[in-house]
Each structure stands twice: as C-alpha cells, then as structure tokens.
Short mmCIF file of C-alpha atoms in Angstrom, two decimals:
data_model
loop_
_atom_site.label_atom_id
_atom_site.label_comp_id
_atom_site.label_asym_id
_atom_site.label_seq_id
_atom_site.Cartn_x
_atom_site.Cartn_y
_atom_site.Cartn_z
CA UNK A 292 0.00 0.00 0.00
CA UNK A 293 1.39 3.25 -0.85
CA UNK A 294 1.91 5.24 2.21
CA UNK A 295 0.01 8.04 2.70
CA UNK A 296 0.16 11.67 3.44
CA UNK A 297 0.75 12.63 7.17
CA UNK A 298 -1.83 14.89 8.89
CA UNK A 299 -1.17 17.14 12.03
CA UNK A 300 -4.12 15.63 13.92
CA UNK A 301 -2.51 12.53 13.19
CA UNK A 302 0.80 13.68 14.61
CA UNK A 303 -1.38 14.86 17.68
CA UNK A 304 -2.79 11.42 18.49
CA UNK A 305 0.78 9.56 18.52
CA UNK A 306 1.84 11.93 20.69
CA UNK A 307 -1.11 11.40 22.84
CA UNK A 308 -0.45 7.63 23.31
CA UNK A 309 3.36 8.72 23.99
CA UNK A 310 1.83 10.36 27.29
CA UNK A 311 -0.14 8.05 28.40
CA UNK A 312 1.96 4.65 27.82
CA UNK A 313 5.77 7.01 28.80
CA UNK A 314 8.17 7.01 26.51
CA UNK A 315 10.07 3.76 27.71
CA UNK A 316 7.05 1.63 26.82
CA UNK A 317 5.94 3.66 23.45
CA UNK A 318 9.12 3.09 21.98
CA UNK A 319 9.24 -0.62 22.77
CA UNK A 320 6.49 -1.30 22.00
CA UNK A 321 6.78 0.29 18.53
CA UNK A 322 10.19 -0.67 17.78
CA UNK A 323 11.99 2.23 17.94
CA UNK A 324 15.29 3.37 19.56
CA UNK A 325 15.99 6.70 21.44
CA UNK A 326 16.25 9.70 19.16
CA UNK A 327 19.91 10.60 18.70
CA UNK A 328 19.59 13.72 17.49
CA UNK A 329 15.79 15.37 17.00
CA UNK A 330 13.19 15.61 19.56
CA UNK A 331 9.43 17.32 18.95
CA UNK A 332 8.48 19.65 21.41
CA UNK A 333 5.16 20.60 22.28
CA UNK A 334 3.53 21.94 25.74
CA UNK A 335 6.80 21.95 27.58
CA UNK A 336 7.30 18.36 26.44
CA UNK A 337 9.57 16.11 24.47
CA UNK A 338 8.69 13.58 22.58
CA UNK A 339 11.20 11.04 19.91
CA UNK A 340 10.45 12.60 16.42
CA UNK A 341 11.01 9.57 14.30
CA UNK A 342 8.77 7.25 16.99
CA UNK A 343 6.05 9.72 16.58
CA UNK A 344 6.20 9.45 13.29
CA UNK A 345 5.86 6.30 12.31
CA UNK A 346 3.18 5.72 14.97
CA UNK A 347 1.15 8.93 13.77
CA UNK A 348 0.82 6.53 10.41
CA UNK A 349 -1.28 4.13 12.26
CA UNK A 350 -4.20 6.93 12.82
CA UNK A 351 -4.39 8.66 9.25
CA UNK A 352 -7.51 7.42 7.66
CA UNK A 353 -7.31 4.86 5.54
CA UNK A 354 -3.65 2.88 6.53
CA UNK A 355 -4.12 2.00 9.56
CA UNK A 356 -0.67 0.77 10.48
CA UNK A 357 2.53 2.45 12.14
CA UNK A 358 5.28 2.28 10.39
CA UNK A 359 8.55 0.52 11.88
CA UNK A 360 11.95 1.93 12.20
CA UNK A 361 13.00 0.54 9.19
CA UNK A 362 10.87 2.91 7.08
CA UNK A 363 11.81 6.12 8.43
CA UNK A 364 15.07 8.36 8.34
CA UNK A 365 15.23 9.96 11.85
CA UNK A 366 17.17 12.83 10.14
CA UNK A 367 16.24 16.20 8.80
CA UNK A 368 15.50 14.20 5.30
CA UNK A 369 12.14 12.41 6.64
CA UNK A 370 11.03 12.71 9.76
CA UNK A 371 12.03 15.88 10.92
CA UNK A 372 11.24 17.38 7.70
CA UNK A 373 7.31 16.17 8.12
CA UNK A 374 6.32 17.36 11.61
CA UNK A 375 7.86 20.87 10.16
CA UNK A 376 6.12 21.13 7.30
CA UNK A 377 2.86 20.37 9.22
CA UNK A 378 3.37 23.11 11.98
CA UNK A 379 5.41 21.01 14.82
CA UNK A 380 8.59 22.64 16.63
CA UNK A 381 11.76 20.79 16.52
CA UNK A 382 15.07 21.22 18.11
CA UNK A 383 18.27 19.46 18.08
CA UNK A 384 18.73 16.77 21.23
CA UNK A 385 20.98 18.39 24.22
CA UNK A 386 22.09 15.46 26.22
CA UNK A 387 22.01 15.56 30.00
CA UNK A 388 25.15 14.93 31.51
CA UNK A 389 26.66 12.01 33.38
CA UNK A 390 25.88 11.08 36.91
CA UNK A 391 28.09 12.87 39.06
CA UNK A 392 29.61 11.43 41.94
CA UNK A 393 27.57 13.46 44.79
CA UNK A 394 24.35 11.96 42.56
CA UNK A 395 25.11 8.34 42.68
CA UNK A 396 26.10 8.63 46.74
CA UNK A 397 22.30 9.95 46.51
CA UNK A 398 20.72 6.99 44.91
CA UNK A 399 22.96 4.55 46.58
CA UNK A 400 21.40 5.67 49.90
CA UNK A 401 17.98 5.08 48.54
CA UNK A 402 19.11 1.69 46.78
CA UNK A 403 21.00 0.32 49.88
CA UNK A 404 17.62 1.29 52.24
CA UNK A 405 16.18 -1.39 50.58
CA UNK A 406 17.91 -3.37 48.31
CA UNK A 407 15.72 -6.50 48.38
CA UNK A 408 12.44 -3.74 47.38
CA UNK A 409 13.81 -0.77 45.97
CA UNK A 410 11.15 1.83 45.86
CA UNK A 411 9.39 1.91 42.30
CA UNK A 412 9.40 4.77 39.64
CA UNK A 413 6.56 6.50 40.98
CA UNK A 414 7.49 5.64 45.16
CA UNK A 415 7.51 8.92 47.31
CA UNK A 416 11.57 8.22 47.72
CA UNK A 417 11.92 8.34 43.88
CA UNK A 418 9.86 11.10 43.52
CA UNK A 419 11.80 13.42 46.62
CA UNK A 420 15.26 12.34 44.99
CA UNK A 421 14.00 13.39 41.48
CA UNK A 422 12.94 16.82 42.93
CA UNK A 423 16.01 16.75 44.70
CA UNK A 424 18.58 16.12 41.97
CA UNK A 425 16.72 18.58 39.53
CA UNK A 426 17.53 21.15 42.85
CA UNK A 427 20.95 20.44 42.63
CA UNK A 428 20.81 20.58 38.67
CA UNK A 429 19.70 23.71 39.54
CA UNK A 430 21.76 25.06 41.74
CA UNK A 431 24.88 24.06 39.41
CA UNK A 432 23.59 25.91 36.47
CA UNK A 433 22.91 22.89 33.95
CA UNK A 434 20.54 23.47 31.69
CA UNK A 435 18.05 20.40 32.20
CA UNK A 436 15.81 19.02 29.42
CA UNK A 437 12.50 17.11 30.20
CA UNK A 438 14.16 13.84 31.22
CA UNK A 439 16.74 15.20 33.39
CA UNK A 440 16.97 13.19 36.53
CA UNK A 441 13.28 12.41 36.43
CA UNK A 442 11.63 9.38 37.98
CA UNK A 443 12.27 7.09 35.77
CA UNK A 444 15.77 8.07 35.17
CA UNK A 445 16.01 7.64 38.65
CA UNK A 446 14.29 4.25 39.34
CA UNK A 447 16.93 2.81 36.70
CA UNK A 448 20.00 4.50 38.16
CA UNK A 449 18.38 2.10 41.30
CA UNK A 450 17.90 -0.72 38.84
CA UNK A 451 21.59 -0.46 37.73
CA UNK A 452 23.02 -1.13 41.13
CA UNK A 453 21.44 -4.36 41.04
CA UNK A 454 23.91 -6.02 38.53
CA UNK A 455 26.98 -5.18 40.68
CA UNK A 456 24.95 -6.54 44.05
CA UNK A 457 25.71 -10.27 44.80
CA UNK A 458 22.33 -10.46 46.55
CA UNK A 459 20.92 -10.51 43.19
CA UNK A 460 23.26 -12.13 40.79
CA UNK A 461 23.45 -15.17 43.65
CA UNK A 462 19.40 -15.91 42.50
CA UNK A 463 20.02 -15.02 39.22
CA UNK A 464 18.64 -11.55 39.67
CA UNK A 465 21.75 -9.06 37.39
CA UNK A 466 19.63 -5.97 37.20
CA UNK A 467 19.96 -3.72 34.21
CA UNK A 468 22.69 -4.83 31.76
CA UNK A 469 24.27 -1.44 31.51
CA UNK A 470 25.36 1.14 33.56
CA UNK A 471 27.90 3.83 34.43
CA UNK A 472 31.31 3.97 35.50
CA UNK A 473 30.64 5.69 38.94
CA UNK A 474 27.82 3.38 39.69
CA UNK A 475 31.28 0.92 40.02
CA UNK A 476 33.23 3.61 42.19
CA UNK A 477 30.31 4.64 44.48
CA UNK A 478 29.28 1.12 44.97
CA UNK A 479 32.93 -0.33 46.04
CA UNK A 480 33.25 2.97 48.65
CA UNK A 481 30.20 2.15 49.89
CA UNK A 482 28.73 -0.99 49.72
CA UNK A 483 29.78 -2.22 53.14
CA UNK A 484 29.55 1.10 55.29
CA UNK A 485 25.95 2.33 54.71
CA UNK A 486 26.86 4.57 58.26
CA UNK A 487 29.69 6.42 55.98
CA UNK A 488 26.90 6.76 52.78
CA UNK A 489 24.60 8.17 55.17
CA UNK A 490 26.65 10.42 56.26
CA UNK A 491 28.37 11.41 52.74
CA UNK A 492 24.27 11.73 51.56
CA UNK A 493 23.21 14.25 54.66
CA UNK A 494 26.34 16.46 54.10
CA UNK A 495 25.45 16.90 49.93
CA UNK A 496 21.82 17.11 51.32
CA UNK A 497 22.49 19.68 53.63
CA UNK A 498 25.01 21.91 50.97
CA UNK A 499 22.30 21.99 48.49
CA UNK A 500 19.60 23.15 50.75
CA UNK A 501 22.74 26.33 52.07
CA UNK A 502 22.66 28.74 49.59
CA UNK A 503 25.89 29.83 50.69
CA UNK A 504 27.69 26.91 49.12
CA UNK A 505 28.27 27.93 46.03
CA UNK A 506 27.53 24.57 43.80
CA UNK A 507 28.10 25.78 40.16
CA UNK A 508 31.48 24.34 38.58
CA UNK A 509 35.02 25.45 40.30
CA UNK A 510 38.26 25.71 38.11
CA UNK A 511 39.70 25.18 41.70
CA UNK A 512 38.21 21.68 42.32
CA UNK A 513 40.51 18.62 42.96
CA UNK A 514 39.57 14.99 44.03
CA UNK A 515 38.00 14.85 47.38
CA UNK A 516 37.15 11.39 48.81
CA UNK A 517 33.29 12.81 49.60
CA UNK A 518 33.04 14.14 46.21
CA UNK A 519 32.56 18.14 44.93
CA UNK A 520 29.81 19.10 46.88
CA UNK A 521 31.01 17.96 49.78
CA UNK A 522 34.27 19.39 49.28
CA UNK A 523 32.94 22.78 48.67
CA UNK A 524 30.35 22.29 51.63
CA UNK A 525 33.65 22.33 53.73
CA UNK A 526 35.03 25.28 52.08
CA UNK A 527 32.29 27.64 53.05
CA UNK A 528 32.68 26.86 56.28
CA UNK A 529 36.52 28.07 56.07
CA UNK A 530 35.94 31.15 53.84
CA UNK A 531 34.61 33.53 56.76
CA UNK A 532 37.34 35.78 56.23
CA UNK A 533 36.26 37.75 59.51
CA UNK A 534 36.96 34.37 61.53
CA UNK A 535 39.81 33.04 59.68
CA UNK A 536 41.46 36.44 60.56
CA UNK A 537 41.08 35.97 63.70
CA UNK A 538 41.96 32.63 64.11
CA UNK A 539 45.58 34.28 62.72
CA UNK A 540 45.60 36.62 65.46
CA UNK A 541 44.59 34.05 67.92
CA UNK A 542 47.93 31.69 66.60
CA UNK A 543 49.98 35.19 66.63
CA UNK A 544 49.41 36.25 70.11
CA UNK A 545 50.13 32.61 70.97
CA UNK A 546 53.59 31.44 69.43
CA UNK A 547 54.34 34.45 67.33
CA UNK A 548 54.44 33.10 63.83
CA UNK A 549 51.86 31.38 61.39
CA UNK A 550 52.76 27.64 61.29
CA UNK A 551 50.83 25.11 59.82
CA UNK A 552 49.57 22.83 62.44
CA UNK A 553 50.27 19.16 60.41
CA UNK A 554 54.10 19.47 59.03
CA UNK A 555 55.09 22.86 61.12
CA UNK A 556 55.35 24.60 57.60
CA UNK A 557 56.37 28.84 58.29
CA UNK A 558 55.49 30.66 54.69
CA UNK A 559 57.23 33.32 56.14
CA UNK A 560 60.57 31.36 56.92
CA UNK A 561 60.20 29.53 53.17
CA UNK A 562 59.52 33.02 51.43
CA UNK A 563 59.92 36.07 53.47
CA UNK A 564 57.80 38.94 52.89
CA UNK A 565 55.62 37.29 50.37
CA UNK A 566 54.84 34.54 52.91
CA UNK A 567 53.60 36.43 56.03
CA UNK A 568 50.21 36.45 57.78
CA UNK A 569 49.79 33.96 54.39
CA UNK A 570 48.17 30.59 55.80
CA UNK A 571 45.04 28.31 55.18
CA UNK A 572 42.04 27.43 57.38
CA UNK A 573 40.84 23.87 57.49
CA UNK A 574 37.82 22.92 59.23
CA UNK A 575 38.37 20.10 61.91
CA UNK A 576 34.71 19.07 62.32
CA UNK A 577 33.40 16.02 60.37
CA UNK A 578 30.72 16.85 57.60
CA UNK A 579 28.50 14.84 59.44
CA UNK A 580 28.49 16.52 62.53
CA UNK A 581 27.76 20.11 60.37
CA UNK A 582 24.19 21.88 60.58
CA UNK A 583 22.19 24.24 58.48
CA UNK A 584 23.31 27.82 59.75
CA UNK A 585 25.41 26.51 62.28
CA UNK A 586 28.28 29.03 63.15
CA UNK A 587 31.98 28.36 63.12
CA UNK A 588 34.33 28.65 66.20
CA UNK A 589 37.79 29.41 66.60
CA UNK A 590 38.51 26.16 67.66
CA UNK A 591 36.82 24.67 64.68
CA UNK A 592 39.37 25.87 62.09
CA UNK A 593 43.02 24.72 62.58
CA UNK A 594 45.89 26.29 60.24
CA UNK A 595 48.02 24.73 57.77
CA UNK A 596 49.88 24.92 54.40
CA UNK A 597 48.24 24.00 51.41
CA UNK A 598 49.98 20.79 50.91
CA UNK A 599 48.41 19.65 53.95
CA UNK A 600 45.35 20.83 53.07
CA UNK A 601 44.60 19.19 50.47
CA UNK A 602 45.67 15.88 51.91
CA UNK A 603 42.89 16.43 54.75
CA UNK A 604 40.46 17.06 51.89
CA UNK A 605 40.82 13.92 49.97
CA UNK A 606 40.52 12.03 53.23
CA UNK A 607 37.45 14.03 54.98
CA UNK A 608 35.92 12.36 57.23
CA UNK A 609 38.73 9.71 57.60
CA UNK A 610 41.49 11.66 58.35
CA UNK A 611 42.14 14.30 61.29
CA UNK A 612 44.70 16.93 61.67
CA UNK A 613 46.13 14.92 64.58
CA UNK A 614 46.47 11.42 62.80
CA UNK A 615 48.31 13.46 59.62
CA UNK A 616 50.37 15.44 61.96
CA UNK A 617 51.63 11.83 63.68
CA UNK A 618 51.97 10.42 60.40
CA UNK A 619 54.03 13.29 59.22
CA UNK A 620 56.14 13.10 62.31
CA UNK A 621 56.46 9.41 61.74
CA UNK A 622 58.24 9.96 58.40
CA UNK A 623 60.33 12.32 59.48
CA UNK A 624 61.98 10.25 62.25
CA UNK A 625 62.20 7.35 59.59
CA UNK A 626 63.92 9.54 57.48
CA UNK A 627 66.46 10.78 60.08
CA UNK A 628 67.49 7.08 61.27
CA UNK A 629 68.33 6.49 57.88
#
C-alpha cells in the first residue's frame, strides 16, 4: 500500500499515546530506539520525532498501520522534515550529563535502604530524589531538558546497582545490563559502610539546601574522597574571612608566627615577605556533625599549608589533623634514622 500523506491531527494522536503509555514503553512497544539527534516539542514536552512518526501513520484514515523503524530516516531528510512542514517545533537533542559522583552517593542511599524492594518509579523516595537532583541541577547551572533526573531516570540508576549486588546475581537476579562507571566507584566505597553513605548523603543534602555553598562548577576543584559538593560544603565553612582572621591573630598572640599545624610549615621562613600572615584554614569538624546555619568557632578551624590541606580534603571524614600530623612526624623520624 502506498503510504500516505501525514496529517497534524494525526501527529497529535501519537503523541497522545506517547503520554499516556511514557516514553520507555511507546518506543518498545513500537520498535523504535531513542532519538539521537531530533526531539518534537510541544507543551513543555519532548517527545522522539522519528517514533512519533511512524506511529502517527497508524491513525491517518485509511492505513491504519505504524510504520517501523526501518521505514523512516530519523534525520532532517524524513522525519524531521514532516512534523515541520505540518506546523510542529523541533530542536536538536541536548544530552544531560553524566551522573556525578555526589548523585550516585544519593541513589545509593535510597538503593542500599532497601535493596531486596527498591522503591518503584513512581514511590515517594523516587519522587523526593527526582525533585532533589533537579535542585541540585539547579543550583549548578545545567541546563536540564524534560528527562533530566526524572523518575524514571532515577528508578533505573536504582535498577543499575542491582547487577553489581551479589544479593541478586546469587538468585540469578543481574539488574539492568548497563550502567555507568561511577555506579562501580560509588558502589565499592560504599557498599559495606551504609553509616559512611549516610553520612556522605546528609552532608550533599544539607550543601544543596545552604545557599551559601556555592555549587556551580570550580576551576579550583581537585579529588576529594566525599566528592565536589562535599568538598565545597567544607570550604564555606573556612571562607569567613572575619573568623579566619582571627583565628591568625589568635595563633599570633600565641607562638608568634603562622605555622601550619600538620608538618610545622612557616610561609614566612620559606619566602619572606611574600609569605607572612599567608596561611590556610581547614575545618576540623566532620561533615557529618555540620548543621544548616550553624556558626563556626575558633577552635573549629586549625591552620596549615596548602599541601596539607589538600591531603585532609581527599581524606574528609577519615582523616584528622592529629592522625596526619603523627603520620608526618612518623616519616620524618624514619627519614632521620636512615
């Protein structure tokens, strides 16, 4: 049969089954893939521009049939090129981005609550992470497209956790096929310390909800062992300038000179006038133990170099200034009976 000429209203009713059925079922049950590159957008929605297509087919009078995917280009040439030239908007595909670290600690809290029944799709939990992660999305300036982070992305970010549980692959039970690289990393971190997830989740939990933690991409990041959000959740609590200063006069009045409080480090001594009153703060209390509008003390913030400081970041949580400063020492002395 010689395939007829699309109509709009046609167009309309395809994309009415899309919204009732969701997209994961429309397109399998139709045969189609994902679009790769062209999406139709109507009413603040998206919907796959060469799936609508050949499923509008099946309601213009007289066919009756949708077409599969092997009768349609999903380029500009075919598809595309008929829901313009019958009034529809289409734009080019903008991927969301990858999981980010701070995300999968998220939904490996929620997986690891429950792993034998992990909440479904359209659970409460699901629902109050989705919101949540499109907050964070927010608050780190992506620009989000209809799918980003929602439900069902969620519920199989939960689903792909499965294949690297051996509760499940013991009965047989691998989860989703694929998944993502950090599902891996987050999983092996965390998998037998759901006390440390917890407390990795509440500190991202609590630096999105302070607006003082500024969330959008640094050029100053580096690897943290809790991730960029936590990282940066402990850096607004040691860029009061007003307290750090006076943490500097407190360590002045004391011993005279600026040392750091791990390896002894003197900027002044290793640089002269460049170097003094230069030090850094670093926060001694555990991200866990942190509050919403709680206010620093003096005898939260300990001094030290840089090179120090960075070592207590990538071991937050794990590492205090008093176990580096011993382990420093220890080095030293190993070094001198040499």
């Amino acid at each position: 049969m010689q395939r007829p000429k699309l109509t709009a209203d046609a167009v309309r009713q395809a994309m009415a089954e899309f919204d009732v059925l969701e997209r994961s079922v429309f397109l399998e049950r139709y045969g189609f893939e994902e679009a790769r590159d062209y999406l139709l957008v109507a009413d603040g929605r998206e919907y796959d521009s060469k799936a609508i297509v050949g499923v509008a087919y099946k309601f213009v009078p007289g066919f009756g049939r949708p077409l599969d995917a092997s009768e349609l280009d999903g380029g500009k040439g075919d598809a595309v090129r008929k829901l313009i030239s019958l009034g529809f908007s289409v734009t080019k595909k903008v991927e969301d981005p990858d999981w980010t670290w701070d995300e999968h600690v998220l939904a490996l809290e929620l997986y690891l609550s429950n792993p034998t029944s992990p909440p479904g799709k359209r659970s409460p939990e699901v629902t109050r992470l989705s919101a949540l992660l499109n907050s964070l999305g927010e608050r780190r300036g992506i620009a989000r497209t209809e799918k980003f982070r929602n439900a069902n992305g969620v519920y199989m970010k939960l689903m792909n956790f499965r294949r690297l549980d051996p509760q499940f692959q013991a009965i047989g039970k691998a989860g989703l096929s694929r998944g993502a690289k950090g599902e891996q990393a987050v999983w092996e971190a965390y998998r037998a310390d759901f006390p440390s997830l917890a407390i990795a989740a509440a500190a991202i939990r609590l630096a999105i909800d302070d607006q003082s933690v500024a969330l959008s991409p640094d050029p100053d990041d580096y690897e943290a062992s809790e991730g960029a959000i936590v990282l940066r959740l402990h850096r607004s609590r040691e860029r009061d300038r007003n307290l750090v200063e006076k943490k500097k006069a407190h360590a002045l009045a004391a011993q005279g000179r600026l040392v750091c409080e791990v390896c002894a480090f003197d900027f002044s001594d290793a640089y002269g006038t460049p170097g003094q009153g230069f030090i850094e703060a670093h926060h001694r209390k555990p991200i866990s133990t942190l509050r919403l509008g709680e206010k620093t003390r003096l005898a939260d913030l300990a001094l030290v170099c840089a090179n120090c400081h960075r070592i207590l970041h990538r071991k937050m949580g794990s590492l205090s200034v008093e176990a580096l400063k011993v382990q420093v020492e220890a080095r030293r002395m190993s070094d001198a009976r040499r």
